[in-house]
Amino acid sequence: MNKTRILACRTMEDEIMEILPQDIDSEFLEYGLHNTPDKLRLELQQKIDASEKYDHLLFGYGLCSNGVVGLKTDRHTFVVPRVHDCISLLIGSKKQYDIEFDQYPATYYLSRGWIKQEGDPLSSYYKYRDQYGEENALWLIGEEYKNYQRVVYIHTVGDSAEYVKYSQEVADFLKVIHVEMQGSLSYFEKLLNQEWEEEFLVIPPGKTVTTNSFL
């Protein structure tokens, strides 16, 4: 019997745990690894190398700034969503994400998991303020997010009231509009239920994840 494990970003832990089958093991890695793709790749490779008892490794990651590029194994079959980042996973459709991007390319997306992991501009501002002072923090945030048009909160699982309220505060802080969007667990369901069609990369043992794999 094949044994399966999913390695995923902690920002998507709530969504995955909501539907995770009992026969699939899981491990969630820290959100901050996204900021340095080389560290993300190293951490994932270490988890892969330590997963000797598994046959299939599923990834709750997209291309993620090339953080998954270069991952390899001689033992496992890898299954990776064919998306650039986790927004498509939370929305449930790369096609829908592309539609949103065409209309509003400068969108900052938030979800329950992103807010819990303090992966948002307001949290960054507080960290900058503690490090560099109020004036410098405001300047850094202003430069980093000056081109954004809106903040979108993606509903997925659980009670969202407090998270929507915080998302609105982020939008107010950036002085942009706030929008709520219904997300979907369909991408995660397909990943966990072995419905691996054209939306996923299925990489056999002995092969390496490449950028071209996502094209």
Coordinates of C-alpha atoms in Angstrom, one line a residue:
M1 CA 0.0 0.0 0.0
N2 CA 1.4 3.4 -1.0
K3 CA 2.1 5.8 1.9
T4 CA 1.5 9.5 1.3
R5 CA 2.7 12.7 3.0
I6 CA 1.9 16.3 2.3
L7 CA 4.4 19.1 2.9
A8 CA 2.7 22.5 2.9
C9 CA 3.0 26.1 3.9
R10 CA 1.5 26.8 7.3
T11 CA -0.6 29.5 5.8
M12 CA -2.8 26.8 4.3
E13 CA -2.9 24.5 7.3
D14 CA -6.6 25.2 8.2
E15 CA -7.8 24.5 4.7
I16 CA -5.8 21.2 4.3
M17 CA -6.6 19.9 7.8
E18 CA -10.3 20.5 7.1
I19 CA -10.3 17.8 4.5
L20 CA -7.1 15.7 5.1
P21 CA -7.8 12.0 4.8
Q22 CA -6.7 9.9 7.8
D23 CA -4.3 7.9 5.8
I24 CA -2.2 10.9 4.6
D25 CA 0.4 12.3 7.0
S26 CA 1.1 16.1 7.0
E27 CA 3.8 18.5 8.0
F28 CA 3.5 22.3 7.7
L29 CA 6.5 24.6 7.2
E30 CA 6.9 28.2 8.4
Y31 CA 5.5 30.9 6.2
G32 CA 8.7 33.0 6.5
L33 CA 10.6 30.6 4.2
H34 CA 8.7 32.2 1.3
N35 CA 10.9 35.3 1.7
T36 CA 14.0 33.4 0.9
P37 CA 13.3 30.7 -1.8
D38 CA 16.8 29.2 -1.4
K39 CA 16.0 28.4 2.3
L40 CA 12.5 27.1 1.3
R41 CA 14.1 24.7 -1.2
L42 CA 16.7 23.6 1.3
E43 CA 14.1 23.0 4.0
L44 CA 11.8 21.1 1.6
Q45 CA 14.7 18.9 0.4
Q46 CA 15.6 18.0 4.0
K47 CA 12.0 17.0 4.6
I48 CA 12.0 14.9 1.4
D49 CA 15.2 13.2 2.4
A50 CA 13.7 12.4 5.8
S51 CA 10.6 10.9 4.2
E52 CA 12.0 7.4 3.5
K53 CA 8.9 5.5 4.4
Y54 CA 6.6 7.4 1.9
D55 CA 5.9 6.6 -1.7
H56 CA 4.1 9.8 -2.7
L57 CA 4.9 13.3 -1.5
L58 CA 2.3 16.0 -2.1
F59 CA 3.2 19.7 -2.0
G60 CA 1.0 22.5 -0.7
Y61 CA 3.1 24.9 -2.7
G62 CA 3.2 26.3 -6.2
L63 CA 6.3 27.6 -8.0
C64 CA 6.7 30.0 -5.1
S65 CA 9.5 32.2 -6.5
N66 CA 11.3 29.1 -7.7
G67 CA 11.3 27.7 -4.1
V68 CA 10.4 24.2 -5.4
V69 CA 12.7 24.3 -8.4
G70 CA 15.5 21.8 -8.0
L71 CA 13.8 19.4 -5.6
K72 CA 14.6 15.8 -6.4
T73 CA 14.4 12.3 -5.1
D74 CA 15.2 8.8 -6.2
R75 CA 12.4 7.3 -4.1
H76 CA 9.2 9.4 -4.3
T77 CA 6.7 10.5 -6.8
F78 CA 6.2 14.2 -6.3
V79 CA 2.8 15.9 -6.9
V80 CA 2.9 19.7 -7.2
P81 CA 0.1 22.0 -8.1
R82 CA 0.8 23.7 -11.4
V83 CA 0.4 27.2 -10.1
H84 CA 2.7 30.2 -9.5
D85 CA 1.7 30.7 -5.9
C86 CA -0.9 29.7 -3.2
I87 CA -3.5 32.3 -4.2
S88 CA -4.7 30.0 -7.0
L89 CA -4.9 27.2 -4.4
L90 CA -7.0 29.3 -2.1
I91 CA -9.3 30.5 -4.9
G92 CA -9.5 27.0 -6.2
S93 CA -8.7 27.8 -9.8
K94 CA -5.7 29.1 -11.7
K95 CA -8.0 30.3 -14.4
Q96 CA -10.0 32.4 -12.0
Y97 CA -6.8 33.8 -10.5
D98 CA -5.7 34.8 -14.0
I99 CA -9.0 36.6 -14.6
E100 CA -8.6 38.5 -11.3
F101 CA -5.0 39.3 -12.2
D102 CA -5.9 40.7 -15.6
Q103 CA -8.4 43.0 -14.0
Y104 CA -6.5 44.0 -10.9
P105 CA -2.9 43.0 -11.1
A106 CA -1.9 45.0 -8.1
T107 CA -3.9 43.1 -5.5
Y108 CA -2.8 42.0 -2.0
Y109 CA -4.6 38.8 -1.1
L110 CA -5.2 37.8 2.5
S111 CA -6.7 34.7 4.1
R112 CA -7.2 33.3 7.6
G113 CA -3.9 31.5 7.4
W114 CA -1.9 34.5 6.0
I115 CA -3.2 36.7 8.8
K116 CA -2.5 34.1 11.5
Q117 CA 1.1 33.9 10.2
E118 CA 1.4 37.7 10.2
G119 CA 2.0 37.7 6.5
D120 CA 0.5 41.1 5.7
P121 CA 1.6 44.7 5.3
L122 CA 0.3 45.9 8.7
S123 CA 2.3 43.2 10.5
S124 CA 5.3 44.2 8.5
Y125 CA 4.8 47.8 9.5
Y126 CA 4.8 46.9 13.2
K127 CA 8.0 44.9 12.7
Y128 CA 9.7 47.7 10.8
R129 CA 8.6 50.2 13.4
D130 CA 10.2 48.2 16.2
Q131 CA 13.4 48.0 14.2
Y132 CA 13.7 51.3 12.4
G133 CA 11.3 53.7 14.1
E134 CA 7.9 55.2 13.0
E135 CA 9.1 57.4 10.1
N136 CA 11.3 54.9 8.5
A137 CA 8.7 52.2 8.9
L138 CA 6.1 54.3 7.1
W139 CA 8.5 55.1 4.3
L140 CA 9.4 51.4 3.8
I141 CA 5.8 50.3 3.7
G142 CA 5.0 53.2 1.4
E143 CA 7.7 52.1 -1.0
E144 CA 6.9 48.4 -0.8
Y145 CA 3.1 48.7 -1.4
K146 CA 2.7 52.0 -3.3
N147 CA 1.4 50.3 -6.4
Y148 CA -1.3 48.2 -4.8
Q149 CA -4.9 48.8 -5.8
R150 CA -6.9 46.7 -3.4
V151 CA -6.8 44.2 -0.6
V152 CA -8.9 41.0 -1.1
Y153 CA -9.9 38.6 1.7
I154 CA -10.4 35.1 0.6
H155 CA -13.0 33.1 2.6
T156 CA -12.2 29.4 2.9
V157 CA -12.9 27.7 6.2
G158 CA -14.0 28.6 9.7
D159 CA -15.5 31.8 11.2
S160 CA -14.0 34.7 9.3
A161 CA -15.4 37.7 11.2
E162 CA -12.2 38.7 13.1
Y163 CA -10.0 38.1 10.1
V164 CA -12.2 40.1 7.7
K165 CA -12.1 43.0 10.2
Y166 CA -8.3 42.8 10.3
S167 CA -8.2 42.6 6.5
Q168 CA -10.2 45.7 6.3
E169 CA -7.7 47.4 8.7
V170 CA -4.9 46.4 6.3
A171 CA -6.8 48.0 3.4
D172 CA -7.4 51.2 5.4
F173 CA -3.7 51.3 6.3
L174 CA -2.7 51.1 2.7
K175 CA -5.5 53.5 1.7
V176 CA -7.0 51.1 -0.9
I177 CA -10.3 49.4 -1.4
H178 CA -11.3 46.2 0.4
V179 CA -13.0 43.2 -1.3
E180 CA -14.2 39.9 0.0
M181 CA -14.0 36.8 -2.2
Q182 CA -15.3 33.2 -1.7
G183 CA -12.5 30.8 -2.0
S184 CA -12.6 27.0 -2.6
L185 CA -11.1 23.8 -1.3
S186 CA -11.3 22.2 -4.7
Y187 CA -7.6 22.3 -5.5
F188 CA -6.7 20.8 -2.2
E189 CA -9.4 18.1 -2.6
K190 CA -8.0 17.1 -6.0
L191 CA -4.5 17.0 -4.6
L192 CA -5.4 14.8 -1.6
N193 CA -7.8 12.6 -3.6
Q194 CA -5.3 11.8 -6.3
E195 CA -7.2 13.6 -9.0
W196 CA -4.0 14.6 -10.7
E197 CA -4.8 15.9 -14.1
E198 CA -3.4 18.8 -16.1
E199 CA -3.6 21.1 -13.0
F200 CA -0.8 19.1 -11.3
L201 CA 2.8 18.1 -12.0
V202 CA 3.3 14.4 -11.3
I203 CA 7.1 13.9 -11.2
P204 CA 8.4 10.3 -11.0
P205 CA 11.4 9.2 -9.0
G206 CA 14.7 10.2 -10.4
K207 CA 13.4 13.4 -12.0
T208 CA 13.9 17.0 -10.8
V209 CA 11.3 19.8 -10.5
T210 CA 12.2 22.4 -13.1
T211 CA 10.8 25.8 -14.0
N212 CA 9.7 24.5 -17.4
S213 CA 7.5 21.9 -15.6
F214 CA 5.1 24.8 -14.8
L215 CA 4.8 26.1 -18.3

